[in-house]
């Protein structure tokens, strides 16, 4: 049997003492009344990007879906296992969230793999290349419109373009289309710069990311 890592046990005890106990009534209320978050976040799995920290959220406030490169696949009904789609459906139809935020970020490893196509060179990588191929058309669009850009510039452009692709894919879901059309669901794109802490929000009318 392997032992639970000491540092995780220590961190847990710290959480219990410093965070849980001071907010115990909030947790008890959440346990009995259930969750009622108004915001769904689609974020990257990157350990440097913590939506709850960026938005100063308490438990129960954010419904967070995380995956490599904060991607939402398009609406598909092929009978396969669609984790993002299931989470989206639950958030929109059951929790009735009012906002969905797709949160991209700087220095994204998934985006780097898409730009460099290096995931396919990793012999044990069975899933990343196929997952990131969702952004192949966006990568080709950027290469066509901005030829001669450096790999770093291409990565930043694709990190931001990926947010727009996920928003477009979200809008292929009938439930999202219906509720956004009725004004009961608002969609947002955002981009977090890890080094500076700057959060920028997508203005879809001008197609630009505006720093907050
Ligand atoms: Zn990432």
CSV table of C-alpha atoms and ligand atoms in Angstrom, one decimal:
chain,number,residue,atom,x,y,z
A,1,UNK,CA,0.0,0.0,0.0
A,2,UNK,CA,1.3,3.5,-0.8
A,3,UNK,CA,1.2,6.2,1.8
A,4,UNK,CA,-0.8,9.4,1.2
A,5,UNK,CA,1.8,12.2,0.6
A,6,UNK,CA,2.6,14.0,3.9
A,7,UNK,CA,2.6,17.4,2.3
A,8,UNK,CA,-1.0,16.9,1.0
A,9,UNK,CA,-2.1,15.7,4.5
A,10,UNK,CA,-0.5,18.8,6.0
A,11,UNK,CA,-2.1,21.1,3.4
A,12,UNK,CA,-5.5,19.5,4.1
A,13,UNK,CA,-5.1,20.1,7.9
A,14,UNK,CA,-4.3,23.7,7.1
A,15,UNK,CA,-7.4,24.0,4.9
A,16,UNK,CA,-9.5,22.5,7.7
A,17,UNK,CA,-8.2,24.9,10.3
A,18,UNK,CA,-7.9,28.1,8.3
A,19,UNK,CA,-10.7,27.8,5.8
A,20,UNK,CA,-13.2,25.2,6.6
A,21,UNK,CA,-13.8,25.9,10.3
A,22,UNK,CA,-14.3,29.7,9.8
A,23,UNK,CA,-16.8,28.9,7.0
A,24,UNK,CA,-18.4,25.8,8.5
A,25,UNK,CA,-21.9,27.2,8.5
A,26,UNK,CA,-21.5,28.0,4.7
A,27,UNK,CA,-20.5,24.5,4.0
A,28,UNK,CA,-23.4,23.1,6.1
A,29,UNK,CA,-25.8,25.3,4.2
A,30,UNK,CA,-24.4,24.1,0.9
A,31,UNK,CA,-24.6,20.5,2.0
A,32,UNK,CA,-28.3,20.7,2.9
A,33,UNK,CA,-29.5,23.1,0.2
A,34,UNK,CA,-27.4,22.0,-2.7
A,35,UNK,CA,-25.3,24.1,-5.1
A,36,UNK,CA,-26.7,27.1,-7.0
A,37,UNK,CA,-23.8,28.6,-8.9
A,38,UNK,CA,-24.7,31.4,-11.4
A,39,UNK,CA,-21.5,31.0,-13.4
A,40,UNK,CA,-19.9,28.2,-15.3
A,41,UNK,CA,-16.2,28.5,-16.2
A,42,UNK,CA,-14.5,26.4,-18.9
A,43,UNK,CA,-10.8,26.5,-17.9
A,44,UNK,CA,-7.6,24.8,-18.8
A,45,UNK,CA,-6.3,22.0,-16.5
A,46,UNK,CA,-3.0,24.0,-16.2
A,47,UNK,CA,-2.0,24.0,-12.5
A,48,UNK,CA,-1.0,27.7,-12.7
A,49,UNK,CA,-4.5,28.8,-13.6
A,50,UNK,CA,-7.0,28.6,-10.8
A,51,UNK,CA,-10.5,30.0,-11.7
A,52,UNK,CA,-11.6,30.0,-8.0
A,53,UNK,CA,-8.5,32.1,-7.1
A,54,UNK,CA,-8.8,34.4,-10.1
A,55,UNK,CA,-12.4,35.2,-9.3
A,56,UNK,CA,-12.1,35.1,-5.5
A,57,UNK,CA,-14.8,32.4,-5.4
A,58,UNK,CA,-16.1,30.5,-2.4
A,59,UNK,CA,-17.4,26.9,-2.7
A,60,UNK,CA,-20.7,26.8,-4.5
A,61,UNK,CA,-20.1,29.9,-6.5
A,62,UNK,CA,-18.5,28.6,-9.7
A,63,UNK,CA,-19.3,25.5,-11.7
A,64,UNK,CA,-15.9,24.8,-13.2
A,65,UNK,CA,-15.1,22.5,-16.1
A,66,UNK,CA,-11.4,22.0,-16.8
A,67,UNK,CA,-9.7,20.2,-19.6
A,68,UNK,CA,-6.6,20.6,-21.7
A,69,UNK,CA,-6.6,24.1,-23.3
A,70,UNK,CA,-10.1,25.0,-22.1
A,71,UNK,CA,-11.9,23.5,-25.2
A,72,UNK,CA,-15.5,22.9,-25.8
A,73,UNK,CA,-16.2,20.4,-28.5
A,74,UNK,CA,-19.1,21.0,-30.9
A,75,UNK,CA,-22.5,19.5,-30.3
A,76,UNK,CA,-22.3,15.8,-31.2
A,77,UNK,CA,-24.8,12.9,-30.7
A,78,UNK,CA,-22.7,9.9,-31.6
A,79,UNK,CA,-23.3,7.9,-28.4
A,80,UNK,CA,-19.7,8.3,-27.2
A,81,UNK,CA,-18.6,9.7,-23.8
A,82,UNK,CA,-18.8,13.5,-23.8
A,83,UNK,CA,-17.7,14.8,-20.5
A,84,UNK,CA,-17.8,18.5,-21.4
A,85,UNK,CA,-21.2,18.2,-23.1
A,86,UNK,CA,-22.6,16.4,-20.0
A,87,UNK,CA,-21.2,19.1,-17.7
A,88,UNK,CA,-22.6,21.8,-20.0
A,89,UNK,CA,-26.0,20.2,-20.1
A,90,UNK,CA,-26.1,19.9,-16.3
A,91,UNK,CA,-25.0,23.5,-15.8
A,92,UNK,CA,-27.4,25.0,-18.3
A,93,UNK,CA,-30.5,22.8,-17.9
A,94,UNK,CA,-30.3,21.8,-14.2
A,95,UNK,CA,-28.3,24.5,-12.5
A,96,UNK,CA,-29.6,27.2,-14.8
A,97,UNK,CA,-26.3,29.1,-14.8
A,98,UNK,CA,-26.7,32.7,-16.1
A,99,UNK,CA,-23.1,33.1,-17.4
A,100,UNK,CA,-20.6,30.8,-19.2
A,101,UNK,CA,-17.0,32.1,-19.2
A,102,UNK,CA,-14.4,30.4,-21.4
A,103,UNK,CA,-11.1,31.2,-19.7
A,104,UNK,CA,-7.9,30.9,-21.9
A,105,UNK,CA,-4.4,31.6,-20.6
A,106,UNK,CA,-0.8,32.4,-21.5
A,107,UNK,CA,1.9,29.7,-21.9
A,108,UNK,CA,-0.7,27.0,-22.5
A,109,UNK,CA,0.9,23.6,-23.0
A,110,UNK,CA,-2.0,22.3,-25.1
A,111,UNK,CA,-1.8,25.2,-27.4
A,112,UNK,CA,2.0,24.7,-27.7
A,113,UNK,CA,1.4,21.1,-28.7
A,114,UNK,CA,-1.1,22.2,-31.3
A,115,UNK,CA,1.3,24.8,-32.7
A,116,UNK,CA,4.3,22.5,-32.7
A,117,UNK,CA,2.4,19.3,-33.4
A,118,UNK,CA,4.8,17.7,-30.9
A,119,UNK,CA,2.1,15.7,-29.1
A,120,UNK,CA,2.2,13.3,-32.0
A,121,UNK,CA,5.8,12.7,-31.4
A,122,UNK,CA,5.3,11.5,-27.9
A,123,UNK,CA,5.0,7.8,-28.2
A,124,UNK,CA,2.6,7.4,-25.2
A,125,UNK,CA,0.4,10.4,-26.2
A,126,UNK,CA,-2.8,8.7,-27.3
A,127,UNK,CA,-5.2,11.5,-26.7
A,128,UNK,CA,-3.7,15.0,-26.8
A,129,UNK,CA,-3.0,15.3,-30.5
A,130,UNK,CA,-6.6,14.3,-31.4
A,131,UNK,CA,-8.0,16.6,-28.7
A,132,UNK,CA,-6.0,19.6,-29.9
A,133,UNK,CA,-6.9,18.9,-33.5
A,134,UNK,CA,-10.1,20.8,-32.6
A,135,UNK,CA,-8.0,23.9,-33.2
A,136,UNK,CA,-6.3,22.9,-36.4
A,137,UNK,CA,-8.6,25.0,-38.6
A,138,UNK,CA,-8.0,28.0,-36.3
A,139,UNK,CA,-4.2,27.5,-36.5
A,140,UNK,CA,-4.4,27.4,-40.3
A,141,UNK,CA,-6.5,30.6,-40.3
A,142,UNK,CA,-3.9,32.4,-38.2
A,143,UNK,CA,-1.1,31.1,-40.4
A,144,UNK,CA,-2.9,32.3,-43.5
A,145,UNK,CA,-3.7,35.8,-42.2
A,146,UNK,CA,-0.5,36.4,-40.3
A,147,UNK,CA,2.3,34.7,-42.3
A,148,UNK,CA,5.8,35.0,-40.9
A,149,UNK,CA,4.8,35.3,-37.3
A,150,UNK,CA,7.1,33.7,-34.7
A,151,UNK,CA,6.1,30.5,-32.9
A,152,UNK,CA,5.5,32.6,-29.8
A,153,UNK,CA,3.2,35.0,-31.6
A,154,UNK,CA,1.4,32.1,-33.1
A,155,UNK,CA,0.9,30.5,-29.7
A,156,UNK,CA,-0.6,33.7,-28.2
A,157,UNK,CA,-2.8,34.2,-31.2
A,158,UNK,CA,-4.1,30.6,-31.0
A,159,UNK,CA,-4.6,30.8,-27.2
A,160,UNK,CA,-7.0,33.7,-27.8
A,161,UNK,CA,-8.5,32.2,-31.0
A,162,UNK,CA,-9.2,29.0,-29.1
A,163,UNK,CA,-11.4,30.9,-26.7
A,164,UNK,CA,-13.5,32.1,-29.7
A,165,UNK,CA,-13.6,28.6,-31.1
A,166,UNK,CA,-15.0,27.2,-27.8
A,167,UNK,CA,-17.6,30.0,-27.7
A,168,UNK,CA,-18.6,29.2,-31.2
A,169,UNK,CA,-18.9,25.5,-30.3
A,170,UNK,CA,-20.9,26.3,-27.2
A,171,UNK,CA,-23.4,28.0,-29.5
A,172,UNK,CA,-23.9,24.7,-31.5
A,173,UNK,CA,-25.7,23.2,-28.5
A,174,UNK,CA,-29.5,23.7,-28.8
A,175,UNK,CA,-30.0,24.4,-25.1
A,176,UNK,CA,-27.3,27.2,-25.3
A,177,UNK,CA,-28.8,28.7,-28.5
A,178,UNK,CA,-32.3,28.7,-26.9
A,179,UNK,CA,-31.4,30.3,-23.6
A,180,UNK,CA,-28.9,32.8,-25.1
A,181,UNK,CA,-31.6,33.8,-27.6
A,182,UNK,CA,-34.0,34.4,-24.7
A,183,UNK,CA,-31.5,36.5,-22.9
A,184,UNK,CA,-31.3,34.1,-20.0
A,185,UNK,CA,-27.7,33.0,-20.6
A,186,UNK,CA,-24.7,35.2,-21.4
A,187,UNK,CA,-21.5,33.9,-23.0
A,188,UNK,CA,-18.1,35.4,-22.3
A,189,UNK,CA,-14.5,34.9,-23.4
A,190,UNK,CA,-11.5,35.8,-21.1
A,191,UNK,CA,-7.7,35.4,-21.2
A,192,UNK,CA,-5.5,35.2,-18.1
A,193,UNK,CA,-1.8,36.2,-18.3
A,194,UNK,CA,0.0,34.1,-15.8
A,195,UNK,CA,3.1,36.3,-15.5
A,196,UNK,CA,1.3,39.6,-15.0
A,197,UNK,CA,-2.0,38.4,-13.5
A,198,UNK,CA,-3.8,40.5,-16.1
A,199,UNK,CA,-7.3,39.3,-17.0
A,200,UNK,CA,-8.6,40.5,-20.4
A,201,UNK,CA,-12.2,40.0,-21.5
A,202,UNK,CA,-13.3,39.4,-25.1
A,203,UNK,CA,-15.4,42.1,-26.7
A,204,UNK,CA,-17.2,40.1,-29.4
A,205,UNK,CA,-18.4,43.2,-31.2
A,206,UNK,CA,-14.9,44.4,-31.8
A,207,UNK,CA,-13.2,41.0,-31.7
A,208,UNK,CA,-10.7,42.2,-29.2
A,209,UNK,CA,-9.6,41.2,-25.7
A,210,UNK,CA,-9.9,44.2,-23.4
A,211,UNK,CA,-7.8,44.3,-20.1
A,212,UNK,CA,-9.9,44.7,-16.9
B,1,LIG,ZN1,-3.5,25.5,-20.9
